[in-house]
Short mmCIF file of C-alpha atoms and ligand atoms in Angstrom, two decimals:
data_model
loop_
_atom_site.label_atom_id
_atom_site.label_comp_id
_atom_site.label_asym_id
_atom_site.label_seq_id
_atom_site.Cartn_x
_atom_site.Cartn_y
_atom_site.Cartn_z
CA UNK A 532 106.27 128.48 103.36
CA UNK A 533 109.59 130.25 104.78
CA UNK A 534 110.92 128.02 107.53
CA UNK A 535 111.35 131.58 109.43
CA UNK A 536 107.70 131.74 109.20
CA UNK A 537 107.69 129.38 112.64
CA UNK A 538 108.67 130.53 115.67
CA UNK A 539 111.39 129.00 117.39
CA UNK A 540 109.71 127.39 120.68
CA UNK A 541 106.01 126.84 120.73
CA UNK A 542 104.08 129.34 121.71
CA UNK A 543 101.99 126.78 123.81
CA UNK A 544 102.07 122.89 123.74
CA UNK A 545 100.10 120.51 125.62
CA UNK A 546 102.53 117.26 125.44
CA UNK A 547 105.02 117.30 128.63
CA UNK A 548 105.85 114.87 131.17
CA UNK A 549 107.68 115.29 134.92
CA UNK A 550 109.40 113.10 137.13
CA UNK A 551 105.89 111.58 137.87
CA UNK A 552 105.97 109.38 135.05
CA UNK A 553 108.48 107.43 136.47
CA UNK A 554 110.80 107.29 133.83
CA UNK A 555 113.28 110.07 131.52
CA UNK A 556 113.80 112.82 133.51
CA UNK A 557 113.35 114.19 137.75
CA UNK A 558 111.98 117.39 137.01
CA UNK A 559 109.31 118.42 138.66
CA UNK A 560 106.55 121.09 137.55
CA UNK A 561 107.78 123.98 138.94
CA UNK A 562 111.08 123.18 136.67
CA UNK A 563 109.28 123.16 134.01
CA UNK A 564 106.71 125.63 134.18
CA UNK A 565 109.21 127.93 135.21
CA UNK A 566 111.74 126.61 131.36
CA UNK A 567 108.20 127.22 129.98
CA UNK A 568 107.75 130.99 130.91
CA UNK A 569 111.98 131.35 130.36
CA UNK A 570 111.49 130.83 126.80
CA UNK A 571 108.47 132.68 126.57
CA UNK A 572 105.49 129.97 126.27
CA UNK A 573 102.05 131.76 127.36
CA UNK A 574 100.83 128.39 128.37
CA UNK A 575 101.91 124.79 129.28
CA UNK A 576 100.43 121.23 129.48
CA UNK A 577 101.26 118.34 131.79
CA UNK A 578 100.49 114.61 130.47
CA UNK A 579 101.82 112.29 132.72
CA UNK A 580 101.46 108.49 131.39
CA UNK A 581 98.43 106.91 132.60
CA UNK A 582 98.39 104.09 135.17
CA UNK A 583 99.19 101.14 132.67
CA UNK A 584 102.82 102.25 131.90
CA UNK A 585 104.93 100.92 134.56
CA UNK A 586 106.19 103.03 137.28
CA UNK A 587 103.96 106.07 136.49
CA UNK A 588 101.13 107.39 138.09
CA UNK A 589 98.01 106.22 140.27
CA UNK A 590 94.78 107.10 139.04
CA UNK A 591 94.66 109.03 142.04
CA UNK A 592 97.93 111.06 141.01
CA UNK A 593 94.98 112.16 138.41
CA UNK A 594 91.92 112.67 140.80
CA UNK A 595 94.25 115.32 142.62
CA UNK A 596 94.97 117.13 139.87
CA UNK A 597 91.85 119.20 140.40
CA UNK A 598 92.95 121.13 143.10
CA UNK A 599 96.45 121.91 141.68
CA UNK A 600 97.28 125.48 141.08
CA UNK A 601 96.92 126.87 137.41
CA UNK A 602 99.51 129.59 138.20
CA UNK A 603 102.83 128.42 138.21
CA UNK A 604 106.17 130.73 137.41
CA UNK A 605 104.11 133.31 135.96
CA UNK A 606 102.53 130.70 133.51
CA UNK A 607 99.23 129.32 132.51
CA UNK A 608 99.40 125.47 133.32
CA UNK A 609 97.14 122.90 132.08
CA UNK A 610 96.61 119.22 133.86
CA UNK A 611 95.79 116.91 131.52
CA UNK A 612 97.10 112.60 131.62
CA UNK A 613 98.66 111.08 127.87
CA UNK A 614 96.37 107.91 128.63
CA UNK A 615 97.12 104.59 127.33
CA UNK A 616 94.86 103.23 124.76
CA UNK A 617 94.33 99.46 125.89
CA UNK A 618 92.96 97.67 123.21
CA UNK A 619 91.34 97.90 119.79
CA UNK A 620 87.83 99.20 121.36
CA UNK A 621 89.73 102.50 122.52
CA UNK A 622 89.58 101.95 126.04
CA UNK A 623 91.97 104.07 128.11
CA UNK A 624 93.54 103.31 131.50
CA UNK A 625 91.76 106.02 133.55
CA UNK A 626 88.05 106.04 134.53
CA UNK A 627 85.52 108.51 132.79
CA UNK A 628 85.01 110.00 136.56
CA UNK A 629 88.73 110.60 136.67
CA UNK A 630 89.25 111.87 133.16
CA UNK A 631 86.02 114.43 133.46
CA UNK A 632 88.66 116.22 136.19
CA UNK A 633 91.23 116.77 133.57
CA UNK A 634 91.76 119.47 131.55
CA UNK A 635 92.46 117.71 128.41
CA UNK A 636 93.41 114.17 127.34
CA UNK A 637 95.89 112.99 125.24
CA UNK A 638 95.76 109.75 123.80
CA UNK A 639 98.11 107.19 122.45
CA UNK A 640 99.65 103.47 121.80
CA UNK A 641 102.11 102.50 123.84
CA UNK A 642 103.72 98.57 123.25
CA UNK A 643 103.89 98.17 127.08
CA UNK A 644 99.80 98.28 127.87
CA UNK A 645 98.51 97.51 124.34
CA UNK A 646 96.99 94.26 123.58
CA UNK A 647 95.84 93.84 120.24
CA UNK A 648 95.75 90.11 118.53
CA UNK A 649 97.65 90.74 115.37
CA UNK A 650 100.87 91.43 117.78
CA UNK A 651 103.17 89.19 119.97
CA UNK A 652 102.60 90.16 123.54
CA UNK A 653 105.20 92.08 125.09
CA UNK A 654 106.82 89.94 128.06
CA UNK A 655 106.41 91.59 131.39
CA UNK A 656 109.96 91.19 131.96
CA UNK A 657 110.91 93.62 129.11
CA UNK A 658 107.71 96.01 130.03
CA UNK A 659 109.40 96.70 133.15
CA UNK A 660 113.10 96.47 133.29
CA UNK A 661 113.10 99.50 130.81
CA UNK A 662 111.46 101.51 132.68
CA UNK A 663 113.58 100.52 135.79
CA UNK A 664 116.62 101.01 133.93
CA UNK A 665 115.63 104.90 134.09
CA UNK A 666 115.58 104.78 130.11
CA UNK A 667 112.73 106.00 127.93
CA UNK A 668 110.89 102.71 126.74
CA UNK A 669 112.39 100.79 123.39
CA UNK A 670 109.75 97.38 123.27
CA UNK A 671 109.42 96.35 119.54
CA UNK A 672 106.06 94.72 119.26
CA UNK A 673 106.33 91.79 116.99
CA UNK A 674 103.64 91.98 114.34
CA UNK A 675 102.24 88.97 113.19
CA UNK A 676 99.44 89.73 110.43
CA UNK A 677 100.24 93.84 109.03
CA UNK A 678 96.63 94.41 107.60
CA UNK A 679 94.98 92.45 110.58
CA UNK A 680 97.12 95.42 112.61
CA UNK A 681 96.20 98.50 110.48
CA UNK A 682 92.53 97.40 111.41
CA UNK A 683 92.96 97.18 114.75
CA UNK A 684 94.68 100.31 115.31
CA UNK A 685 92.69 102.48 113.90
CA UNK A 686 89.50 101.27 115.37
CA UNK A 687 91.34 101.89 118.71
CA UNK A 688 92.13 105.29 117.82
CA UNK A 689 88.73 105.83 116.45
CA UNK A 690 87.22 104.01 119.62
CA UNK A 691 89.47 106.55 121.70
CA UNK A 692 88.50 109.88 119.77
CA UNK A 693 84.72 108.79 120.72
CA UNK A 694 85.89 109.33 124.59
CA UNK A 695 84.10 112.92 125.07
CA UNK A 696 87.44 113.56 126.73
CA UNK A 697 89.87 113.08 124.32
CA UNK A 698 91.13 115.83 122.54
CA UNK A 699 94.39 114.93 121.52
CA UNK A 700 95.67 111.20 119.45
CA UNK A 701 99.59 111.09 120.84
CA UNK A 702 102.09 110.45 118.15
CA UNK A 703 99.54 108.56 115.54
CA UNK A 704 102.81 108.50 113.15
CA UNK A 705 104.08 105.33 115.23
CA UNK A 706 105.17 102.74 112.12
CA UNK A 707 104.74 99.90 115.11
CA UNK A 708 101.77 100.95 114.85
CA UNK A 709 100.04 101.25 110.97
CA UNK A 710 97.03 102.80 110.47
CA UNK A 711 95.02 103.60 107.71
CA UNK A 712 95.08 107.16 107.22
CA UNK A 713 92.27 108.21 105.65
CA UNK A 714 90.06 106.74 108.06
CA UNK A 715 92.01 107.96 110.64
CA UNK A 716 91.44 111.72 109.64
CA UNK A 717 88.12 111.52 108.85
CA UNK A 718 86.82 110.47 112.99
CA UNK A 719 89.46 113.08 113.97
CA UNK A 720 87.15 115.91 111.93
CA UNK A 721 84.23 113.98 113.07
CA UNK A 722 84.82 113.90 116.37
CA UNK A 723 86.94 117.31 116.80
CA UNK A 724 90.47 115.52 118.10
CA UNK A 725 93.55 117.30 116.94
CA UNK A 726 96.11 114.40 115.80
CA UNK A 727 99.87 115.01 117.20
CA UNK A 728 102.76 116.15 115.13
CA UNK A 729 105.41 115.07 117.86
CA UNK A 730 109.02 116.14 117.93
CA UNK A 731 110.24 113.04 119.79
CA UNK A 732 108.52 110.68 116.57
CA UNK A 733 110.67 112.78 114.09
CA UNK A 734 114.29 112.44 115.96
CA UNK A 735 116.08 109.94 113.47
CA UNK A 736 116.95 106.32 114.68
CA UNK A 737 113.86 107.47 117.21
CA UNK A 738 111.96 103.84 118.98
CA UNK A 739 108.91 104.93 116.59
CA UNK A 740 110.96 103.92 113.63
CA UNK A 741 111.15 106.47 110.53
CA UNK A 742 107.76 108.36 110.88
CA UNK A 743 108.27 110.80 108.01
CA UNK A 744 106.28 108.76 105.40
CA UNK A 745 103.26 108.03 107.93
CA UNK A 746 103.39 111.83 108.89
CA UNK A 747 103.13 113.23 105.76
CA UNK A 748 100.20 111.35 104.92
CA UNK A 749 98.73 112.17 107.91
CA UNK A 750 100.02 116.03 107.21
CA UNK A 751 98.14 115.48 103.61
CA UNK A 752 95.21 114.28 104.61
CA UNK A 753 94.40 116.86 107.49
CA UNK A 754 95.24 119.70 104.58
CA UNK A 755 93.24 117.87 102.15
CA UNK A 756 90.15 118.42 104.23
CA UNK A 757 91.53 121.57 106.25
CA UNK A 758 91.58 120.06 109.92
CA UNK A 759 94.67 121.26 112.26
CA UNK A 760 97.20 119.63 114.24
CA UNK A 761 99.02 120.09 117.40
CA UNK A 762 102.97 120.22 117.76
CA UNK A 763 104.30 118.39 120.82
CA UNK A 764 108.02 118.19 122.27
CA UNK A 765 106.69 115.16 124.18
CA UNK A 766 109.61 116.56 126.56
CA UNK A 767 110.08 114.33 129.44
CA UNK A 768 111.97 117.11 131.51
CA UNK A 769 112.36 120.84 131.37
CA UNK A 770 115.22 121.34 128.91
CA UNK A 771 112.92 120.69 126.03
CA UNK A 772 109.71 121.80 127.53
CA UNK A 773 108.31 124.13 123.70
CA UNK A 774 111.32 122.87 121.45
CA UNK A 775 109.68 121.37 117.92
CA UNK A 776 112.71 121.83 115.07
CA UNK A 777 112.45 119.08 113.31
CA UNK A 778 108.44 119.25 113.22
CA UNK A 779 108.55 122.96 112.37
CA UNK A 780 110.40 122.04 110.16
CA UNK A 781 108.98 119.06 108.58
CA UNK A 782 105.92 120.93 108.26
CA UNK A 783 108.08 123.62 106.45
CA UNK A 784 108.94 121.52 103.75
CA UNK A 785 105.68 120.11 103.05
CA UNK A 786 104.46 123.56 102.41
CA UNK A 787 101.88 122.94 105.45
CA UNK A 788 99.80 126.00 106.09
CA UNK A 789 100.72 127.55 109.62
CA UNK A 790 96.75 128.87 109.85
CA UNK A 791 96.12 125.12 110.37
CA UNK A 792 98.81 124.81 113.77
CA UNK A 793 96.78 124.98 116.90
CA UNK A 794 99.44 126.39 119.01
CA UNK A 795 100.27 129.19 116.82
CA UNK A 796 96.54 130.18 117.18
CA UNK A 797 94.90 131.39 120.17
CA UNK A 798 93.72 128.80 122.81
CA UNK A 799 90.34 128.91 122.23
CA UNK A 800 90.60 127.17 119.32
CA UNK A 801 92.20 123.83 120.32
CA UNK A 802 89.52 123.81 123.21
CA UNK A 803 86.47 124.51 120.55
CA UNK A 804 87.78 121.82 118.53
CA UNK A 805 85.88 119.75 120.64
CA UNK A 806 84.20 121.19 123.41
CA UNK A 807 84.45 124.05 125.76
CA UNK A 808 87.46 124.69 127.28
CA UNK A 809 88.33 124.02 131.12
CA UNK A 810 86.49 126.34 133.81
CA UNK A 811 89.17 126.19 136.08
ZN1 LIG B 2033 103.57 108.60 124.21
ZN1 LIG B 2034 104.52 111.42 126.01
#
């Protein structure tokens, strides 16, 4: 496939955060619903962090979401949360009654709020001072038994896809975090969850270490057995809000077929993936 088959900003993207999450950028919104329309996006997601990551929002934040207006700068916007997965059962930080108000749910590993027993805690002391030192978090979970690991992350992915509200797995490429691939894919077709091909995993020297080798098998797998994916900026701020070069263009190289990208299809079918999409 031509790279110049891809457009150059997403058409739509679900994966965004705002000043909300506490930590990476002050914009608000409006800032970036009104980038998103600029560059031409038809739609736009909001995922703040959920309540685990430090500094970020209350599950209330979430509850009030409801009322929030879909219209902003001319632009279709979408409230959804990027919860935290806590643990190897899947469990997220936000309650089922909260998450039921959202209009989509991504949801991923993050080493401040995930306990799993084949890692070294992270100390509270480093969970928090990165956050309060206004940078984007960099916590390197120690690993202490690699296969023990692979096991338990992916039955907390696959324990997370069972949430009926989970449509999205955040950046599964995360080499902190090993998983075994296969198995992986499979719940995502099973349980209609479009995995993440995120811009911020693929930026070299990124905190995720070197993704590539963990996306392409992901990329392989979901081609293998013709299931799509969804391309993120993970922006936190406006400037970046649709921007995906180095995933358009990993997925270039690879030869990945562009009928299998949600956002270059129409809406509809990211929300049938799962279930119907949101009323509001
Ligand atoms: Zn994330
Ligand atoms: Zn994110």
């Amino acid at each position: 496939m031509e790279r110049s088959e891809f457009p150059a900003v997403l058409p739509f993207e679900l994966h965004t955060h705002t000043v909300a999450s506490g930590h990476g950028t002050k914009d608000t919104v409006a800032d970036l619903a009104k980038a998103a329309c600029k560059k031409g996006m038809f739609a736009l997601g909001i995922s703040e962090h959920g309540p685990a990551t430090p500094l970020s929002c209350s599950e209330s934040y979430f509850r009030g979401l409801k009322t929030a207006p879909r219209m902003r700068a001319g632009i279709r916007v979408y409230y959804g949360a990027e919860a935290n997965i806590l643990d190897e059962t899947g469990r997220l930080d936000l309650s089922g009654d909260t998450l039921c108000g959202l209009d989509f749910v991504i949801a991923s590993i993050h080493p401040n709020s995930y306990f799993c027993p084949a890692y070294e805690p992270v100390p509270l002391y480093e969970k928090v001072a990165v956050y309060e030192a206004g940078r984007l978090p960099k916590a390197h979970p120690v690993m202490k038994d690699a296969q023990e690991a692979v096991r338990c992350n992916t039955e907390a992915y696959i324990g997370a896809m069972q949430n009926p509200f989970v449509r999205v797995i955040g950046h599964p490429d995360d080499v902190r975090y090993p998983v075994d691939v296969k198995a992986l894919v499979a719940a995502a077709v099973r349980y209609g969850v479009a995995l993440e091909v995120n811009e911020a995993s693929l930026e070299p020297g990124g905190h995720r270490g070197d993704t590539r080798s963990t996306m392409r098998a992901i990329l392989l797998e979901c081609q293998r057995l013709g299931h799509p994916v969804l391309l993120s900026s993970d922006s936190h701020g406006a400037s970046l809000v649709g921007e995906a070069p180095l995933a358009w263009a990993f997925l270039s190289e690879m030869g990945f077929p562009k009928e299998l990208v949600l956002n270059l299809m129409p809406p509809e079918t990211f929300w049938s993936l799962k279930h119907k999409a949101p009323e509001r």
